């Protein structure tokens, strides 16, 4: 069973391919003839995931899974949230993380709590399935690690004493927000093929 992953982010695609090892479905990248994704006009992760999954599923006439996820920082009232990928004007991992560190300058350690939130939404022929997962941590004061993508180098997991980008992929995948959401939705993904 092949499911198109509705993303142009190759880091996410690799992560989903690892998560689905041993399952009876396979995530495939979006074919290259889809040049542009629809604008994410939703006000929640779920709404944006729905926009992407429905569009890709209908375009290719096959099941699609969309991931809309981001970082919610308590001291910034939940920002960057749904704007995590486009938080800075350059919209790169480095520029987004650098802007966040700038915005958090002077915030005390006990007020740097944050979480990654992931909403997964599968769509095919009008049928929708959805799940969410979170990973609690805090915004560090500097970059560390060269593994992962996005905000991983500045996201600290206190109980491990490590930035997410310092963790081995296998260890990260056991605790990540995406893993938690995937564990739930993977049980119902086959229903998209019925």
Short mmCIF file of C-alpha atoms in Angstrom, two decimals:
data_model
loop_
_atom_site.label_atom_id
_atom_site.label_comp_id
_atom_site.label_asym_id
_atom_site.label_seq_id
_atom_site.Cartn_x
_atom_site.Cartn_y
_atom_site.Cartn_z
CA UNK A 1 0.00 0.00 0.00
CA UNK A 2 1.60 3.23 -1.15
CA UNK A 3 0.78 6.56 0.49
CA UNK A 4 2.05 9.87 -0.86
CA UNK A 5 3.60 12.02 1.83
CA UNK A 6 2.26 15.52 1.17
CA UNK A 7 5.50 17.41 1.77
CA UNK A 8 8.46 18.78 -0.13
CA UNK A 9 10.60 18.38 3.00
CA UNK A 10 13.00 15.48 2.38
CA UNK A 11 13.91 15.37 6.09
CA UNK A 12 10.28 14.56 6.94
CA UNK A 13 10.09 11.96 4.17
CA UNK A 14 13.16 10.13 5.53
CA UNK A 15 11.73 10.23 9.04
CA UNK A 16 8.40 8.74 7.89
CA UNK A 17 10.15 6.04 5.89
CA UNK A 18 12.03 5.06 9.06
CA UNK A 19 8.87 5.15 11.18
CA UNK A 20 7.02 2.89 8.75
CA UNK A 21 9.67 0.16 8.57
CA UNK A 22 7.99 -3.20 9.06
CA UNK A 23 4.50 -1.81 8.37
CA UNK A 24 2.31 -2.94 5.47
CA UNK A 25 2.39 0.46 3.78
CA UNK A 26 5.08 2.59 2.22
CA UNK A 27 5.49 6.36 2.06
CA UNK A 28 6.49 7.72 -1.30
CA UNK A 29 7.58 11.26 -2.22
CA UNK A 30 5.31 13.53 -4.18
CA UNK A 31 5.86 13.03 -7.90
CA UNK A 32 7.76 15.92 -9.45
CA UNK A 33 4.93 17.02 -11.72
CA UNK A 34 3.31 18.74 -8.71
CA UNK A 35 5.29 21.96 -8.70
CA UNK A 36 3.44 23.88 -6.02
CA UNK A 37 1.54 23.06 -2.86
CA UNK A 38 -1.60 25.01 -1.93
CA UNK A 39 -1.26 27.94 0.43
CA UNK A 40 -1.60 26.99 4.10
CA UNK A 41 -4.45 29.28 5.08
CA UNK A 42 -5.64 27.34 8.15
CA UNK A 43 -5.46 28.71 11.67
CA UNK A 44 -4.50 25.34 13.23
CA UNK A 45 -2.09 22.51 12.43
CA UNK A 46 -5.08 20.27 11.66
CA UNK A 47 -6.60 22.71 9.16
CA UNK A 48 -3.27 23.09 7.33
CA UNK A 49 -2.69 19.32 7.28
CA UNK A 50 -6.16 18.86 5.80
CA UNK A 51 -5.50 21.42 3.04
CA UNK A 52 -2.29 19.60 2.02
CA UNK A 53 -3.56 16.01 2.29
CA UNK A 54 -6.79 16.65 0.39
CA UNK A 55 -5.03 18.56 -2.38
CA UNK A 56 -2.31 15.94 -2.93
CA UNK A 57 -4.71 12.99 -2.65
CA UNK A 58 -7.10 14.44 -5.21
CA UNK A 59 -4.31 15.57 -7.54
CA UNK A 60 -2.74 12.09 -7.74
CA UNK A 61 -5.92 10.10 -7.02
CA UNK A 62 -4.34 8.08 -4.23
CA UNK A 63 -4.11 8.20 -0.43
CA UNK A 64 -2.04 11.04 1.00
CA UNK A 65 -0.73 11.81 4.46
CA UNK A 66 0.10 15.36 5.50
CA UNK A 67 2.09 16.42 8.51
CA UNK A 68 1.66 19.89 9.86
CA UNK A 69 3.86 20.50 12.82
CA UNK A 70 5.76 23.19 14.58
CA UNK A 71 7.21 24.58 17.74
CA UNK A 72 5.01 26.25 20.37
CA UNK A 73 6.93 28.46 22.81
CA UNK A 74 5.08 29.37 26.00
CA UNK A 75 6.94 32.68 26.54
CA UNK A 76 5.88 33.74 23.03
CA UNK A 77 2.21 32.80 23.54
CA UNK A 78 2.54 29.69 21.38
CA UNK A 79 4.56 31.27 18.57
CA UNK A 80 5.96 30.39 16.10
CA UNK A 81 3.26 27.65 16.04
CA UNK A 82 1.70 27.17 12.60
CA UNK A 83 4.22 29.69 11.23
CA UNK A 84 7.24 27.62 12.35
CA UNK A 85 8.48 26.93 8.80
CA UNK A 86 8.05 30.57 7.80
CA UNK A 87 8.96 32.32 11.04
CA UNK A 88 11.78 34.39 9.52
CA UNK A 89 11.83 36.28 6.25
CA UNK A 90 14.32 33.80 4.71
CA UNK A 91 12.26 30.77 5.82
CA UNK A 92 15.31 28.51 6.29
CA UNK A 93 15.96 26.25 9.28
CA UNK A 94 18.94 28.38 10.29
CA UNK A 95 17.21 31.76 9.93
CA UNK A 96 14.07 30.54 11.74
CA UNK A 97 16.09 29.19 14.68
CA UNK A 98 18.29 32.30 14.82
CA UNK A 99 15.22 34.57 14.92
CA UNK A 100 13.70 32.45 17.71
CA UNK A 101 16.88 32.66 19.80
CA UNK A 102 16.87 36.44 19.28
CA UNK A 103 13.21 36.64 20.32
CA UNK A 104 13.99 34.60 23.46
CA UNK A 105 17.01 36.66 24.48
CA UNK A 106 16.86 37.47 28.18
CA UNK A 107 14.09 34.96 28.95
CA UNK A 108 14.98 33.01 32.12
CA UNK A 109 15.58 29.26 31.92
CA UNK A 110 12.40 28.38 33.84
CA UNK A 111 10.32 30.36 31.32
CA UNK A 112 11.78 28.74 28.18
CA UNK A 113 9.31 25.82 28.08
CA UNK A 114 8.13 24.76 24.64
CA UNK A 115 6.79 21.80 22.75
CA UNK A 116 6.85 20.37 19.29
CA UNK A 117 3.32 19.59 18.12
CA UNK A 118 2.53 17.36 15.16
CA UNK A 119 -0.81 16.82 13.48
CA UNK A 120 -0.98 13.97 10.98
CA UNK A 121 -3.91 13.80 8.63
CA UNK A 122 -4.63 11.15 6.02
CA UNK A 123 -7.10 11.74 3.20
CA UNK A 124 -8.51 9.63 0.35
CA UNK A 125 -11.84 9.80 -1.49
CA UNK A 126 -13.46 12.01 1.12
CA UNK A 127 -12.29 9.93 4.08
CA UNK A 128 -10.19 11.67 6.74
CA UNK A 129 -8.17 10.24 9.64
CA UNK A 130 -6.18 12.33 12.08
CA UNK A 131 -3.87 12.15 15.10
CA UNK A 132 -1.70 14.49 17.18
CA UNK A 133 1.48 14.12 19.21
CA UNK A 134 3.64 16.44 21.31
CA UNK A 135 7.18 16.49 22.64
CA UNK A 136 7.83 18.71 25.67
CA UNK A 137 11.13 20.48 26.18
CA UNK A 138 12.60 23.96 26.23
CA UNK A 139 14.28 26.46 23.96
CA UNK A 140 18.03 26.31 24.54
CA UNK A 141 20.24 29.39 24.47
CA UNK A 142 22.51 28.18 21.66
CA UNK A 143 22.81 25.69 18.81
CA UNK A 144 24.06 22.15 19.50
CA UNK A 145 24.20 19.00 17.39
CA UNK A 146 24.15 18.36 13.67
CA UNK A 147 21.45 15.72 13.41
CA UNK A 148 17.80 16.42 12.61
CA UNK A 149 16.33 19.50 10.97
CA UNK A 150 14.21 22.55 11.74
CA UNK A 151 14.47 23.72 15.34
CA UNK A 152 16.15 20.48 16.56
CA UNK A 153 19.53 22.19 17.26
CA UNK A 154 17.95 24.67 19.72
CA UNK A 155 15.38 22.35 21.35
CA UNK A 156 16.54 20.90 24.65
CA UNK A 157 15.11 17.71 26.16
CA UNK A 158 15.82 18.24 29.90
CA UNK A 159 15.47 14.60 30.98
CA UNK A 160 18.16 13.60 28.45
CA UNK A 161 20.28 16.73 28.91
CA UNK A 162 20.59 16.87 25.12
CA UNK A 163 19.45 19.04 22.28
CA UNK A 164 17.24 17.11 19.86
CA UNK A 165 19.90 17.52 17.16
CA UNK A 166 22.43 15.71 19.41
CA UNK A 167 20.31 12.57 19.68
CA UNK A 168 20.70 9.52 17.47
CA UNK A 169 17.89 9.24 14.93
CA UNK A 170 16.68 5.97 16.47
CA UNK A 171 16.45 7.55 19.94
CA UNK A 172 14.77 10.70 18.65
CA UNK A 173 12.22 8.63 16.73
CA UNK A 174 11.20 6.84 19.94
CA UNK A 175 10.14 10.06 21.71
CA UNK A 176 9.31 12.56 18.95
CA UNK A 177 5.98 14.29 18.49
CA UNK A 178 5.84 12.78 15.01
CA UNK A 179 6.44 9.27 16.37
CA UNK A 180 3.63 9.68 18.93
CA UNK A 181 1.18 10.92 16.29
CA UNK A 182 2.31 8.21 13.87
CA UNK A 183 1.83 5.40 16.39
CA UNK A 184 -1.82 6.40 16.69
CA UNK A 185 -2.59 7.02 13.00
CA UNK A 186 -0.67 4.02 11.66
CA UNK A 187 -3.39 1.71 13.01
CA UNK A 188 -6.04 3.40 10.86
CA UNK A 189 -3.99 4.20 7.72
CA UNK A 190 -5.08 0.96 5.98
CA UNK A 191 -8.70 2.21 6.18
CA UNK A 192 -7.81 4.84 3.54
CA UNK A 193 -7.50 2.02 0.99
CA UNK A 194 -10.98 0.60 1.55
#
